[in-house]
Amino acid sequence: MNYQVIIIILVSLVLITSYMLGFTPPLIGIIFLFVSLIAYLQYAKDKKAAKNGTWRVSENTLHLLGLFCGWPGALIAQQKFRHKTKKVSFRVVFWLTVIANIGGFVWLHSHDGNVQLRKGMSEIESYVAKQIDEKNISVVINLLTSFHGDGSVR
């Protein structure tokens, strides 16, 4: 088992544990999954473009996807496609985006971060409720933005 798989398993366990302890709502895990999928697809597109000599995905785009929760998908894509694994400058920036993303996730577990997260989830829920009068969609949004137990940092 390579280190990328171990990292992905650990990230998944941390996200699940964070939810179960009441620190983050399911939406955080869904964002990681969704942006990771987009990052994976962008790496695949860039690898294909590199082989075909066509227009490439910018490194800044790949780094932004990594920064905004897509780094697990990027890690998988790097291994699967053997893409962006040798360019040292890219790797350094990539790992800095991973560290920044993890730092942000850890901050969400601090008192201030958790207060901001709860406020943000409440605002998302209110905004969607105002835009959509459909009860079923409101229930889904409530599930995605709600917290398991209290879990707030005091």
mmCIF file of C-alpha atoms in Angstrom:
data_model
loop_
_atom_site.group_PDB
_atom_site.id
_atom_site.type_symbol
_atom_site.label_atom_id
_atom_site.label_comp_id
_atom_site.label_asym_id
_atom_site.label_seq_id
_atom_site.Cartn_x
_atom_site.Cartn_y
_atom_site.Cartn_z
ATOM 1 C CA MET A 1 0.000 0.000 0.000
ATOM 2 C CA ASN A 2 1.481 3.335 -1.016
ATOM 3 C CA TYR A 3 1.481 6.496 1.057
ATOM 4 C CA GLN A 4 -1.227 8.200 -1.054
ATOM 5 C CA VAL A 5 -3.780 5.505 -0.180
ATOM 6 C CA ILE A 6 -2.863 5.724 3.490
ATOM 7 C CA ILE A 7 -3.290 9.517 3.412
ATOM 8 C CA ILE A 8 -6.706 9.222 1.727
ATOM 9 C CA ILE A 9 -7.857 6.671 4.323
ATOM 10 C CA LEU A 10 -6.654 8.929 7.147
ATOM 11 C CA VAL A 11 -8.392 11.992 5.653
ATOM 12 C CA SER A 12 -11.626 10.019 5.338
ATOM 13 C CA LEU A 13 -11.393 8.841 8.935
ATOM 14 C CA VAL A 14 -10.654 12.380 10.167
ATOM 15 C CA LEU A 15 -13.651 13.794 8.261
ATOM 16 C CA ILE A 16 -15.964 11.077 9.610
ATOM 17 C CA THR A 17 -14.647 11.514 13.156
ATOM 18 C CA SER A 18 -15.006 15.284 12.943
ATOM 19 C CA TYR A 19 -18.637 14.875 11.917
ATOM 20 C CA MET A 20 -19.357 12.225 14.554
ATOM 21 C CA LEU A 21 -17.901 14.463 17.273
ATOM 22 C CA GLY A 22 -20.103 17.336 16.103
ATOM 23 C CA PHE A 23 -17.380 19.659 14.793
ATOM 24 C CA THR A 24 -18.262 19.698 11.093
ATOM 25 C CA PRO A 25 -21.433 19.081 9.083
ATOM 26 C CA PRO A 26 -21.618 16.519 6.245
ATOM 27 C CA LEU A 27 -21.249 19.339 3.704
ATOM 28 C CA ILE A 28 -17.527 19.592 4.539
ATOM 29 C CA GLY A 29 -16.941 15.950 3.573
ATOM 30 C CA ILE A 30 -19.031 16.387 0.436
ATOM 31 C CA ILE A 31 -16.950 19.424 -0.547
ATOM 32 C CA PHE A 32 -13.760 17.390 -0.128
ATOM 33 C CA LEU A 33 -15.226 14.601 -2.269
ATOM 34 C CA PHE A 34 -16.624 16.896 -4.984
ATOM 35 C CA VAL A 35 -13.545 19.119 -5.339
ATOM 36 C CA SER A 36 -11.296 16.043 -5.228
ATOM 37 C CA LEU A 37 -13.245 14.588 -8.143
ATOM 38 C CA ILE A 38 -12.860 17.834 -10.083
ATOM 39 C CA ALA A 39 -9.124 17.908 -9.290
ATOM 40 C CA TYR A 40 -8.744 14.299 -10.425
ATOM 41 C CA LEU A 41 -10.499 15.067 -13.706
ATOM 42 C CA GLN A 42 -8.380 18.184 -14.259
ATOM 43 C CA TYR A 43 -5.171 16.217 -13.723
ATOM 44 C CA ALA A 44 -6.428 13.603 -16.198
ATOM 45 C CA LYS A 45 -7.243 16.343 -18.706
ATOM 46 C CA ASP A 46 -3.829 17.931 -18.237
ATOM 47 C CA LYS A 47 -2.006 14.617 -18.640
ATOM 48 C CA LYS A 48 -3.894 13.935 -21.865
ATOM 49 C CA ALA A 49 -3.125 17.444 -23.127
ATOM 50 C CA ALA A 50 0.556 16.980 -22.258
ATOM 51 C CA LYS A 51 0.663 13.771 -24.302
ATOM 52 C CA ASN A 52 -1.204 15.331 -27.241
ATOM 53 C CA GLY A 53 0.619 18.661 -27.172
ATOM 54 C CA THR A 54 -2.628 20.611 -26.780
ATOM 55 C CA TRP A 55 -3.778 23.365 -24.408
ATOM 56 C CA ARG A 56 -2.852 22.480 -20.794
ATOM 57 C CA VAL A 57 -4.574 23.099 -17.474
ATOM 58 C CA SER A 58 -2.625 25.817 -15.672
ATOM 59 C CA GLU A 59 -0.615 24.859 -12.626
ATOM 60 C CA ASN A 60 -2.365 27.650 -10.718
ATOM 61 C CA THR A 61 -5.711 25.944 -11.381
ATOM 62 C CA LEU A 62 -4.360 22.629 -10.130
ATOM 63 C CA HIS A 63 -2.948 24.311 -7.031
ATOM 64 C CA LEU A 64 -6.192 26.176 -6.288
ATOM 65 C CA LEU A 65 -8.136 22.922 -6.540
ATOM 66 C CA GLY A 66 -5.693 21.374 -4.081
ATOM 67 C CA LEU A 67 -5.978 24.311 -1.720
ATOM 68 C CA PHE A 68 -9.794 24.230 -1.739
ATOM 69 C CA CYS A 69 -10.129 20.598 -0.576
ATOM 70 C CA GLY A 70 -9.202 18.852 -3.830
ATOM 71 C CA TRP A 71 -5.771 17.632 -2.793
ATOM 72 C CA PRO A 72 -6.896 14.052 -1.995
ATOM 73 C CA GLY A 73 -8.156 13.659 -5.585
ATOM 74 C CA ALA A 74 -4.998 15.326 -6.870
ATOM 75 C CA LEU A 75 -2.845 12.835 -4.958
ATOM 76 C CA ILE A 76 -4.713 9.913 -6.472
ATOM 77 C CA ALA A 77 -4.440 11.420 -9.959
ATOM 78 C CA GLN A 78 -0.732 12.124 -9.566
ATOM 79 C CA GLN A 79 -0.130 8.483 -8.729
ATOM 80 C CA LYS A 80 -2.498 7.005 -11.312
ATOM 81 C CA PHE A 81 -1.361 9.144 -14.237
ATOM 82 C CA ARG A 82 2.255 9.614 -13.099
ATOM 83 C CA HIS A 83 1.632 13.292 -13.645
ATOM 84 C CA LYS A 84 3.241 16.272 -11.908
ATOM 85 C CA THR A 85 5.376 13.944 -9.791
ATOM 86 C CA LYS A 86 8.849 15.030 -10.879
ATOM 87 C CA LYS A 87 8.708 18.814 -11.155
ATOM 88 C CA VAL A 88 10.085 19.887 -7.778
ATOM 89 C CA SER A 89 8.671 23.425 -7.839
ATOM 90 C CA PHE A 90 5.174 22.050 -8.510
ATOM 91 C CA ARG A 91 5.520 19.456 -5.730
ATOM 92 C CA VAL A 92 6.661 22.062 -3.200
ATOM 93 C CA VAL A 93 3.710 24.355 -3.926
ATOM 94 C CA PHE A 94 1.334 21.376 -3.990
ATOM 95 C CA TRP A 95 2.410 20.251 -0.503
ATOM 96 C CA LEU A 96 2.185 23.828 0.775
ATOM 97 C CA THR A 97 -1.449 23.937 -0.425
ATOM 98 C CA VAL A 98 -2.086 20.638 1.377
ATOM 99 C CA ILE A 99 -0.612 22.040 4.590
ATOM 100 C CA ALA A 100 -2.674 25.241 4.225
ATOM 101 C CA ASN A 101 -5.860 23.233 3.648
ATOM 102 C CA ILE A 102 -5.182 21.023 6.662
ATOM 103 C CA GLY A 103 -4.437 24.151 8.704
ATOM 104 C CA GLY A 104 -7.809 25.579 7.712
ATOM 105 C CA PHE A 105 -9.545 22.338 8.643
ATOM 106 C CA VAL A 106 -7.804 22.301 12.023
ATOM 107 C CA TRP A 107 -8.820 25.950 12.540
ATOM 108 C CA LEU A 108 -12.473 24.899 12.084
ATOM 109 C CA HIS A 109 -12.012 22.890 15.283
ATOM 110 C CA SER A 110 -10.883 25.925 17.287
ATOM 111 C CA HIS A 111 -13.436 28.030 19.124
ATOM 112 C CA ASP A 112 -13.330 30.902 16.609
ATOM 113 C CA GLY A 113 -13.279 28.590 13.608
ATOM 114 C CA ASN A 114 -16.185 26.544 14.872
ATOM 115 C CA VAL A 115 -18.233 29.663 15.591
ATOM 116 C CA GLN A 116 -17.571 30.909 12.043
ATOM 117 C CA LEU A 117 -18.394 27.513 10.532
ATOM 118 C CA ARG A 118 -21.687 27.275 12.411
ATOM 119 C CA LYS A 119 -22.573 30.830 11.400
ATOM 120 C CA GLY A 120 -21.733 30.040 7.763
ATOM 121 C CA MET A 121 -23.792 26.852 7.743
ATOM 122 C CA SER A 122 -26.727 28.738 9.274
ATOM 123 C CA GLU A 123 -26.449 31.433 6.592
ATOM 124 C CA ILE A 124 -26.359 28.812 3.814
ATOM 125 C CA GLU A 125 -29.408 27.119 5.257
ATOM 126 C CA SER A 126 -31.304 30.442 5.556
ATOM 127 C CA TYR A 127 -30.352 31.513 2.035
ATOM 128 C CA VAL A 128 -31.501 28.226 0.509
ATOM 129 C CA ALA A 129 -34.720 28.307 2.526
ATOM 130 C CA LYS A 130 -35.495 31.779 1.141
ATOM 131 C CA GLN A 131 -34.716 30.766 -2.434
ATOM 132 C CA ILE A 132 -36.488 27.427 -2.449
ATOM 133 C CA ASP A 133 -39.909 26.800 -1.032
ATOM 134 C CA GLU A 134 -39.664 23.053 -1.751
ATOM 135 C CA LYS A 135 -39.824 21.197 1.578
ATOM 136 C CA ASN A 136 -37.839 18.148 0.413
ATOM 137 C CA ILE A 137 -34.898 20.258 -0.747
ATOM 138 C CA SER A 138 -34.933 22.203 2.510
ATOM 139 C CA VAL A 139 -34.728 18.927 4.438
ATOM 140 C CA VAL A 140 -31.686 17.854 2.386
ATOM 141 C CA ILE A 141 -29.954 21.219 2.904
ATOM 142 C CA ASN A 142 -30.682 20.996 6.625
ATOM 143 C CA LEU A 143 -29.069 17.534 6.743
ATOM 144 C CA LEU A 144 -25.992 18.744 4.863
ATOM 145 C CA THR A 145 -25.466 21.809 7.037
ATOM 146 C CA SER A 146 -26.441 20.371 10.427
ATOM 147 C CA PHE A 147 -23.975 19.206 13.036
ATOM 148 C CA HIS A 148 -23.979 15.817 14.766
ATOM 149 C CA GLY A 149 -24.366 16.452 18.498
ATOM 150 C CA ASP A 150 -23.091 19.613 20.141
ATOM 151 C CA GLY A 151 -19.392 19.306 19.355
ATOM 152 C CA SER A 152 -18.794 23.037 19.548
ATOM 153 C CA VAL A 153 -15.445 24.053 20.975
ATOM 154 C CA ARG A 154 -15.801 26.005 24.169
#
